[in-house]
Amino acid sequence: MDFQETESGVSQPRTACRQAHFLRDVLFHGKFQLLKSHTPEENTQCRQGLFFQDGRRRVDYILTYHIKKSSRVGGSRLRDNAFTRTLRRGRHPPRADAERGPDPSAEPQEDRDKALRRAEFESSLLEMGLELERDEETKTPGVGFVKIHAPWNVLCREAEFMKLKMPTKKVYEVKHSSGVMEKINAFISKLTDPLHPNLEENRTQKVKHLSYPFSREKQHLFDLSDRDSFFDSKTRGSLVCEVLKRTKCTKAKYSMGITSLLGSGVYLAAYPLHDGDVEGENAEPNDRKLLYEEWASYSVFYKYQPIGLIRKYFGEKIGLYFAWLGVYTQMLIPASLVGVFVFLYGCVTVDDDIPSMEICDQRRNITMCPLCDRVCSYWNLSTACGTARASHLFDNPATVFFSIFMALWAAFFMEHWKRRQMRLNYEWDLTGFEDEEDHPRAEYEFRVMQKSLRTDHTSQKPEKEKLTCKDRFPAYMTNLIMMLLMIGVTFAIVFGVILYRISTKAALAMSSNPMTRSNVRLTVKTTAAIINLVVILILDEVYGAVARWLTVLEVPKTDKSFEERLIFKTFILKFVNAFTPIIYIAFFRGRLGGRPGSYLYVFESYRMEECAHGGCLMELCIQLSITMLGKQLIQNNLFEIGVPKLKKLIRYIKSKRRSFQEEEYEKKLQRYETDHFLEPFAGLTPEYMEMIIQFGFVTLFVASFPLAPLFALLNNIIEIRLDAKKFVAELRRPDAARGKDIGIWYNILRGVAKVAVIVNAFVISFTSDFIPRLVYQYMYSPDGSMHGFVNHTLSYFNVSHFQNGTAPVEPFHLGFRVDICRYKDYREPPWSPTPYEISKEFWAVLAARLAFVIVFQNVVMLMSDVVDWIIPDIPKDISLQIHKEKILMMDLFMKEEQGKTRAEDSVASKEMRHGPLTRSRSVSHTPCQSF
């Protein structure tokens, strides 16, 4: 036995037979590979970088690493592959010439260590059966590429390990419905046919292949007539990724996987290739180009998404995200229509609203108390006519109906998604799927390695190390303190905006311009809402980075654990950031200010602000609309377009390409080079997070802003195409991940929907005037109408009771002396035995408000539970098809078993007649045995 020196410098035994075959491959096939002329089609494939240099083996995965520019010299791209190196070593002794590059001893120790790790890892990949090809002579300075190809036997092995369900030769008829329902479905399908993408897969399939977990022992069950297309590019990439995760560098004192190698900079990136180009006249037809045309184009915004093709190209998890986003967007259509109807109802009935008419009636001449100390003077209630009429658009009886409707809508949405999810699980052969084993993260392995190095000299018997709660305790304490600090920062900023509103209102009230003084409230509301928006956008980015940093400190073991912890922290911080200003306006503003003569002051000089006479609902609507629209237009859309392009530009500039904008230069790039300059896939957490926050805007305060579903619908129509273009053209192709549901996000959605019922109950009862109006109409109105409601809600104040230094400096601003002014509250008048004390009307209204909250919450939640109970989670036809598949699978295996039994009986009978020799010749090998 002799030894072969591999590319990594490790000697391995090889028998004489293997040596002969190896030399034959090197002398003939390897040399021929360098010198032969490819066909035009192979040249095109090689030029695009989708295949190895032989034009036949597909590139399934790419690893990139840093190389020194000095080591790049002219020559063939194959000069460093395993064949040519071994051939060179067999003919001549190793020498440090120009072709082999500089002396490794001259390289820094860190670079040598990384090179050794790469060599060991790639040697392990070769042992796992993968085929590698190196390319360091690219148009990308300082970056080397390792192309990975998985041969058929490796694909079969990994598919069996991962229990991938693959279609068998057995097909069966799919019955969708029968009778009247079949005709109705056919009519609906014909009606919506223009809305479907121009794809063959969108047509109703009448037959379906029976699927079964792939097994090398049962290859005869599957249609293997075309092995090149049996595993598509997405599946091939995921299988290679699984091999990479499982392969370790074991020569060092600690084990390192691909995640550790990426984290330590041994490799720069690891990614599967896109199928081809999306634009250009010479772009060959491929799934990526089809997705770009039928999904990522704004011209098809009105069409359904090609969910099947998305899943085929990107994997199940990304397919489920876009399927969920599509269902959510579709469900927003009826919510938007009802919201528009509620808004139009407010517009139509605004002239019939008696309280608004009383406020706008200038003949009543109701004098109101000043809105601020000294610089503000008395004012007539009729000047708030515009605010009162605008408040009616959102504060009317229809908003109560809309709140109930949206609570039921959320329940229907949840149930509809569960049914849609089960249908996709059936169509994508995910029934019975179990979560895949999650590999340890790079940071976790590194921390365990550090711990093992510290404990090696103290322990006699080596044990497998792991991180305990004691190891993570400092990180947990840091998480707690930082989370509280970030929430405190949010509260401090909200308080700062409150001070801005108070001071600005006082400053504008001193203006000599009558127009400025008349629009003080509108100016302050709008500018404060814009400031809140800017702060929210900035803090969103800060909180996202802080949440990731805190999660990294915890060192979760697996990617799933990391993602769940990151989602929890990010959701808490962003939810508090987005909704704290809105919660303040809805439930606290105007309730902490006090009354004339006894106001509450901040820093002994700033008087707490009050709501307008029409209530805080209008201000809540302004804050909610500006925040929601601003986040959607600026953060979700503008950032998603600009940031990826900016990062791509920065990567081009860093590569010192002066001609990166030239089309001719772009055509020379290989596919793996082009993908290298795309933005790395950062996961689905940001995509889900922005939709969850939007779902909160749509459901939590919908009683104050009925148009929220409409704006969410318009945003999502654009969002789907933006995300599609980003995934297809701006991001590297992500590793295809399997999953049968959307995970923790469903629980968050259910939680937000439950909280929305409670929040809307409090908004209706405490923020709007709905309950006070009902109490007045049925308890205090002399004729059962709303006449006199405005006067009923206003209390009296004697201006001589102002505190020193707080009375208006211009008491004759209205042209007459004011002795009594009015303010909105339920308090006793100054001439009563208990002046300015809370009146009995206040307690009656408070009791009614609390009763409404309890009744509304329980009734709506009960109705939601009824909807949940009535609608089954699994569609009936899908349940029948799943049961049918189980029966067909049992029949298939029973027939196979019977066939084996008959074959064995036949062999036994022949053996009885002809002897044992015939048996040995008649037994045919199974595909697995021949393999």
Tab-separated table of N, CA and C in Angstrom, residues 166-264:
chain	number	residue	atom	x	y	z
A	166	MET	N	-40.591	12.660	-1.946
A	166	MET	CA	-40.449	12.858	-3.385
A	166	MET	C	-41.609	12.176	-4.095
A	167	PRO	N	-42.033	12.697	-5.250
A	167	PRO	CA	-43.155	12.079	-5.975
A	167	PRO	C	-42.777	10.716	-6.531
A	168	THR	N	-43.673	9.753	-6.365
A	168	THR	CA	-43.464	8.412	-6.895
A	168	THR	C	-44.113	8.290	-8.275
A	169	LYS	N	-43.998	7.109	-8.862
A	169	LYS	CA	-44.631	6.873	-10.166
A	169	LYS	C	-46.146	6.768	-10.040
A	170	LYS	N	-46.627	6.434	-8.851
A	170	LYS	CA	-48.053	6.244	-8.633
A	170	LYS	C	-48.789	7.571	-8.662
A	171	VAL	N	-49.817	7.681	-9.472
A	171	VAL	CA	-50.654	8.886	-9.531
A	171	VAL	C	-52.085	8.506	-9.174
A	172	TYR	N	-52.825	9.469	-8.677
A	172	TYR	CA	-54.222	9.246	-8.347
A	172	TYR	C	-55.008	10.501	-8.669
A	173	GLU	N	-56.315	10.327	-8.813
A	173	GLU	CA	-57.188	11.433	-9.191
A	173	GLU	C	-57.546	12.258	-7.964
A	174	VAL	N	-57.470	13.581	-8.117
A	174	VAL	CA	-57.806	14.503	-7.038
A	174	VAL	C	-59.224	15.017	-7.278
A	175	LYS	N	-60.110	14.743	-6.336
A	175	LYS	CA	-61.489	15.220	-6.430
A	175	LYS	C	-61.648	16.428	-5.531
A	176	HIS	N	-61.852	17.571	-6.138
A	176	HIS	CA	-61.955	18.810	-5.357
A	176	HIS	C	-63.333	18.975	-4.734
A	177	SER	N	-64.375	18.711	-5.471
A	177	SER	CA	-65.737	18.852	-4.953
A	177	SER	C	-66.672	18.120	-5.904
A	178	SER	N	-67.931	18.119	-5.555
A	178	SER	CA	-68.905	17.429	-6.389
A	178	SER	C	-70.227	18.172	-6.336
A	179	GLY	N	-71.032	17.944	-7.355
A	179	GLY	CA	-72.370	18.509	-7.384
A	179	GLY	C	-72.368	20.009	-7.579
A	180	VAL	N	-73.174	20.691	-6.755
A	180	VAL	CA	-73.361	22.130	-6.886
A	180	VAL	C	-72.057	22.876	-6.602
A	181	MET	N	-71.312	22.421	-5.596
A	181	MET	CA	-70.069	23.089	-5.238
A	181	MET	C	-69.064	23.025	-6.391
A	182	GLU	N	-69.084	21.940	-7.141
A	182	GLU	CA	-68.174	21.837	-8.283
A	182	GLU	C	-68.498	22.888	-9.333
A	183	LYS	N	-69.780	23.099	-9.581
A	183	LYS	CA	-70.177	24.117	-10.559
A	183	LYS	C	-69.840	25.521	-10.051
A	184	ILE	N	-70.053	25.750	-8.758
A	184	ILE	CA	-69.735	27.069	-8.203
A	184	ILE	C	-68.233	27.332	-8.291
A	185	ASN	N	-67.435	26.325	-7.927
A	185	ASN	CA	-65.981	26.492	-7.992
A	185	ASN	C	-65.507	26.686	-9.422
A	186	ALA	N	-66.124	25.985	-10.363
A	186	ALA	CA	-65.749	26.150	-11.768
A	186	ALA	C	-66.069	27.556	-12.254
A	187	PHE	N	-67.235	28.082	-11.827
A	187	PHE	CA	-67.609	29.442	-12.228
A	187	PHE	C	-66.642	30.472	-11.638
A	188	ILE	N	-66.309	30.304	-10.344
A	188	ILE	CA	-65.381	31.239	-9.699
A	188	ILE	C	-64.001	31.148	-10.343
A	189	SER	N	-63.588	29.925	-10.658
A	189	SER	CA	-62.278	29.752	-11.301
A	189	SER	C	-62.237	30.425	-12.662
A	190	LYS	N	-63.314	30.306	-13.412
A	190	LYS	CA	-63.364	30.953	-14.722
A	190	LYS	C	-63.399	32.467	-14.579
A	191	LEU	N	-64.067	32.949	-13.535
A	191	LEU	CA	-64.182	34.387	-13.328
A	191	LEU	C	-62.835	34.994	-12.923
A	192	THR	N	-62.075	34.269	-12.113
A	192	THR	CA	-60.792	34.780	-11.614
A	192	THR	C	-59.609	34.334	-12.447
A	193	ASP	N	-59.853	33.701	-13.572
A	193	ASP	CA	-58.743	33.217	-14.397
A	193	ASP	C	-57.790	34.334	-14.833
A	194	PRO	N	-58.279	35.540	-15.185
A	194	PRO	CA	-57.326	36.609	-15.554
A	194	PRO	C	-56.429	37.054	-14.408
A	195	LEU	N	-56.801	36.722	-13.157
A	195	LEU	CA	-56.007	37.146	-12.016
A	195	LEU	C	-54.876	36.171	-11.696
A	196	HIS	N	-54.828	35.035	-12.351
A	196	HIS	CA	-53.787	34.052	-12.084
A	196	HIS	C	-52.578	34.309	-12.975
A	197	PRO	N	-51.369	34.038	-12.474
A	197	PRO	CA	-50.167	34.198	-13.320
A	197	PRO	C	-50.197	33.237	-14.502
A	198	ASN	N	-49.458	33.604	-15.523
A	198	ASN	CA	-49.394	32.773	-16.725
A	198	ASN	C	-48.406	31.623	-16.523
A	199	LEU	N	-48.801	30.710	-15.668
A	199	LEU	CA	-47.961	29.562	-15.357
A	199	LEU	C	-48.780	28.291	-15.499
A	200	GLU	N	-48.127	27.257	-15.953
A	200	GLU	CA	-48.813	25.989	-16.138
A	200	GLU	C	-49.271	25.400	-14.813
A	201	GLU	N	-48.490	25.621	-13.753
A	201	GLU	CA	-48.785	25.008	-12.459
A	201	GLU	C	-50.022	25.589	-11.798
A	202	ASN	N	-50.487	26.764	-12.275
A	202	ASN	CA	-51.657	27.370	-11.668
A	202	ASN	C	-52.959	26.760	-12.161
A	203	ARG	N	-52.884	25.955	-13.173
A	203	ARG	CA	-54.082	25.291	-13.652
A	203	ARG	C	-54.474	24.184	-12.671
A	204	THR	N	-55.758	23.952	-12.567
A	204	THR	CA	-56.248	22.946	-11.625
A	204	THR	C	-55.731	21.575	-12.006
A	205	GLN	N	-55.035	20.946	-11.062
A	205	GLN	CA	-54.467	19.626	-11.313
A	205	GLN	C	-55.506	18.560	-10.957
A	206	LYS	N	-55.803	17.707	-11.930
A	206	LYS	CA	-56.773	16.642	-11.693
A	206	LYS	C	-56.121	15.370	-11.157
A	207	VAL	N	-54.811	15.255	-11.334
A	207	VAL	CA	-54.097	14.098	-10.801
A	207	VAL	C	-52.905	14.590	-9.982
A	208	LYS	N	-52.456	13.755	-9.048
A	208	LYS	CA	-51.343	14.090	-8.179
A	208	LYS	C	-50.486	12.852	-7.968
A	209	HIS	N	-49.175	13.071	-7.948
A	209	HIS	CA	-48.260	11.973	-7.686
A	209	HIS	C	-48.271	11.646	-6.196
A	210	LEU	N	-48.328	10.373	-5.896
A	210	LEU	CA	-48.225	9.934	-4.518
A	210	LEU	C	-46.791	10.127	-4.045
A	211	SER	N	-46.608	10.755	-2.908
A	211	SER	CA	-45.276	11.073	-2.410
A	211	SER	C	-44.895	10.134	-1.281
A	212	TYR	N	-43.578	9.892	-1.202
A	212	TYR	CA	-43.056	8.995	-0.180
A	212	TYR	C	-41.643	9.437	0.164
A	213	PRO	N	-41.245	9.340	1.450
A	213	PRO	CA	-39.866	9.715	1.802
A	213	PRO	C	-38.844	8.933	0.991
A	214	PHE	N	-37.884	9.635	0.417
A	214	PHE	CA	-36.941	9.002	-0.491
A	214	PHE	C	-36.109	7.951	0.250
A	215	SER	N	-35.915	6.824	-0.412
A	215	SER	CA	-35.127	5.730	0.143
A	215	SER	C	-34.348	5.077	-0.983
A	216	ARG	N	-33.069	4.832	-0.735
A	216	ARG	CA	-32.252	4.185	-1.759
A	216	ARG	C	-32.679	2.740	-1.981
A	217	GLU	N	-33.272	2.130	-0.977
A	217	GLU	CA	-33.746	0.762	-1.142
A	217	GLU	C	-35.012	0.680	-1.970
A	218	LYS	N	-35.706	1.806	-2.107
A	218	LYS	CA	-36.971	1.796	-2.846
A	218	LYS	C	-36.917	2.771	-4.017
A	219	GLN	N	-35.768	2.841	-4.663
A	219	GLN	CA	-35.645	3.752	-5.804
A	219	GLN	C	-36.575	3.365	-6.944
A	220	HIS	N	-36.975	2.094	-6.983
A	220	HIS	CA	-37.858	1.665	-8.068
A	220	HIS	C	-39.239	2.307	-7.966
A	221	LEU	N	-39.579	2.876	-6.799
A	221	LEU	CA	-40.881	3.537	-6.655
A	221	LEU	C	-40.906	4.895	-7.354
A	222	PHE	N	-39.739	5.484	-7.578
A	222	PHE	CA	-39.669	6.857	-8.095
A	222	PHE	C	-39.309	6.848	-9.579
A	223	ASP	N	-39.722	7.897	-10.251
A	223	ASP	CA	-39.424	8.053	-11.675
A	223	ASP	C	-38.034	8.661	-11.831
A	224	LEU	N	-37.045	7.825	-12.084
A	224	LEU	CA	-35.653	8.260	-12.186
A	224	LEU	C	-35.185	8.294	-13.634
A	225	SER	N	-36.116	8.467	-14.565
A	225	SER	CA	-35.731	8.499	-15.975
A	225	SER	C	-34.835	9.686	-16.292
A	226	ASP	N	-35.025	10.811	-15.581
A	226	ASP	CA	-34.182	11.992	-15.769
A	226	ASP	C	-33.590	12.375	-14.420
A	227	ARG	N	-32.412	11.830	-14.135
A	227	ARG	CA	-31.814	12.080	-12.830
A	227	ARG	C	-31.385	13.533	-12.663
A	228	ASP	N	-31.086	14.228	-13.745
A	228	ASP	CA	-30.637	15.619	-13.636
A	228	ASP	C	-31.730	16.533	-13.098
A	229	SER	N	-32.986	16.194	-13.377
A	229	SER	CA	-34.081	17.052	-12.944
A	229	SER	C	-34.884	16.456	-11.793
A	230	PHE	N	-34.527	15.252	-11.336
A	230	PHE	CA	-35.277	14.640	-10.238
A	230	PHE	C	-35.153	15.498	-8.979
A	231	PHE	N	-33.939	15.929	-8.662
A	231	PHE	CA	-33.724	16.903	-7.588
A	231	PHE	C	-33.523	18.268	-8.230
A	232	ASP	N	-34.429	19.197	-7.976
A	232	ASP	CA	-34.300	20.523	-8.579
A	232	ASP	C	-33.182	21.305	-7.886
A	233	SER	N	-32.885	22.492	-8.415
A	233	SER	CA	-31.742	23.267	-7.919
A	233	SER	C	-31.915	23.653	-6.462
A	234	LYS	N	-33.163	23.956	-6.047
A	234	LYS	CA	-33.411	24.306	-4.646
A	234	LYS	C	-33.102	23.137	-3.733
A	235	THR	N	-33.540	21.948	-4.115
A	235	THR	CA	-33.304	20.757	-3.298
A	235	THR	C	-31.827	20.396	-3.269
A	236	ARG	N	-31.169	20.513	-4.413
A	236	ARG	CA	-29.736	20.199	-4.464
A	236	ARG	C	-28.953	21.125	-3.531
A	237	GLY	N	-29.287	22.400	-3.568
A	237	GLY	CA	-28.599	23.350	-2.693
A	237	GLY	C	-28.834	23.051	-1.224
A	238	SER	N	-30.073	22.695	-0.856
A	238	SER	CA	-30.362	22.397	0.548
A	238	SER	C	-29.660	21.122	1.002
A	239	LEU	N	-29.536	20.137	0.122
A	239	LEU	CA	-28.833	18.908	0.475
A	239	LEU	C	-27.342	19.168	0.682
A	240	VAL	N	-26.741	19.975	-0.197
A	240	VAL	CA	-25.332	20.321	-0.019
A	240	VAL	C	-25.144	21.130	1.261
A	241	CYS	N	-26.064	22.044	1.542
A	241	CYS	CA	-25.985	22.840	2.767
A	241	CYS	C	-26.021	21.938	3.997
A	242	GLU	N	-26.820	20.891	3.954
A	242	GLU	CA	-26.874	19.951	5.073
A	242	GLU	C	-25.546	19.234	5.257
A	243	VAL	N	-24.893	18.881	4.154
A	243	VAL	CA	-23.572	18.250	4.250
A	243	VAL	C	-22.569	19.233	4.859
A	244	LEU	N	-22.624	20.491	4.430
A	244	LEU	CA	-21.700	21.491	4.961
A	244	LEU	C	-21.888	21.677	6.466
A	245	LYS	N	-23.130	21.676	6.922
A	245	LYS	CA	-23.384	21.860	8.345
A	245	LYS	C	-22.900	20.666	9.162
A	246	ARG	N	-22.938	19.499	8.552
A	246	ARG	CA	-22.566	18.292	9.279
A	246	ARG	C	-21.070	18.004	9.240
A	247	THR	N	-20.362	18.605	8.306
A	247	THR	CA	-18.936	18.364	8.155
A	247	THR	C	-18.161	19.222	9.144
A	248	LYS	N	-17.168	18.649	9.791
A	248	LYS	CA	-16.407	19.326	10.831
A	248	LYS	C	-14.918	19.275	10.518
A	249	CYS	N	-14.189	20.278	11.031
A	249	CYS	CA	-12.731	20.259	11.062
A	249	CYS	C	-12.317	19.697	12.414
A	250	THR	N	-11.743	18.522	12.432
A	250	THR	CA	-11.437	17.837	13.692
A	250	THR	C	-9.957	17.772	13.997
A	251	LYS	N	-9.097	18.265	13.129
A	251	LYS	CA	-7.658	18.198	13.372
A	251	LYS	C	-7.254	19.103	14.534
A	252	ALA	N	-7.962	20.226	14.668
A	252	ALA	CA	-7.635	21.160	15.749
A	252	ALA	C	-8.145	20.617	17.079
A	253	LYS	N	-7.840	21.348	18.143
A	253	LYS	CA	-8.236	20.903	19.472
A	253	LYS	C	-9.747	20.957	19.642
A	254	TYR	N	-10.400	21.773	18.861
A	254	TYR	CA	-11.839	21.895	18.949
A	254	TYR	C	-12.433	21.706	17.566
A	255	SER	N	-13.683	21.297	17.531
A	255	SER	CA	-14.358	21.021	16.269
A	255	SER	C	-14.943	22.307	15.698
A	256	MET	N	-14.813	22.491	14.399
A	256	MET	CA	-15.339	23.677	13.719
A	256	MET	C	-16.178	23.242	12.528
A	257	GLY	N	-17.412	23.733	12.465
A	257	GLY	CA	-18.270	23.488	11.325
A	257	GLY	C	-18.284	24.676	10.396
A	258	ILE	N	-19.173	24.633	9.406
A	258	ILE	CA	-19.207	25.712	8.419
A	258	ILE	C	-19.626	27.023	9.066
A	259	THR	N	-20.512	26.967	10.090
A	259	THR	CA	-20.917	28.205	10.755
A	259	THR	C	-19.739	28.834	11.496
A	260	SER	N	-18.921	27.993	12.143
A	260	SER	CA	-17.738	28.517	12.826
A	260	SER	C	-16.731	29.059	11.831
A	261	LEU	N	-16.581	28.393	10.708
A	261	LEU	CA	-15.629	28.848	9.700
A	261	LEU	C	-16.062	30.185	9.104
A	262	LEU	N	-17.367	30.345	8.921
A	262	LEU	CA	-17.867	31.632	8.426
A	262	LEU	C	-17.709	32.718	9.489
A	263	GLY	N	-17.980	32.362	10.742
A	263	GLY	CA	-17.880	33.346	11.803
A	263	GLY	C	-16.459	33.799	12.077
A	264	SER	N	-15.483	32.905	11.860
A	264	SER	CA	-14.083	33.256	12.116
A	264	SER	C	-13.375	33.801	10.888
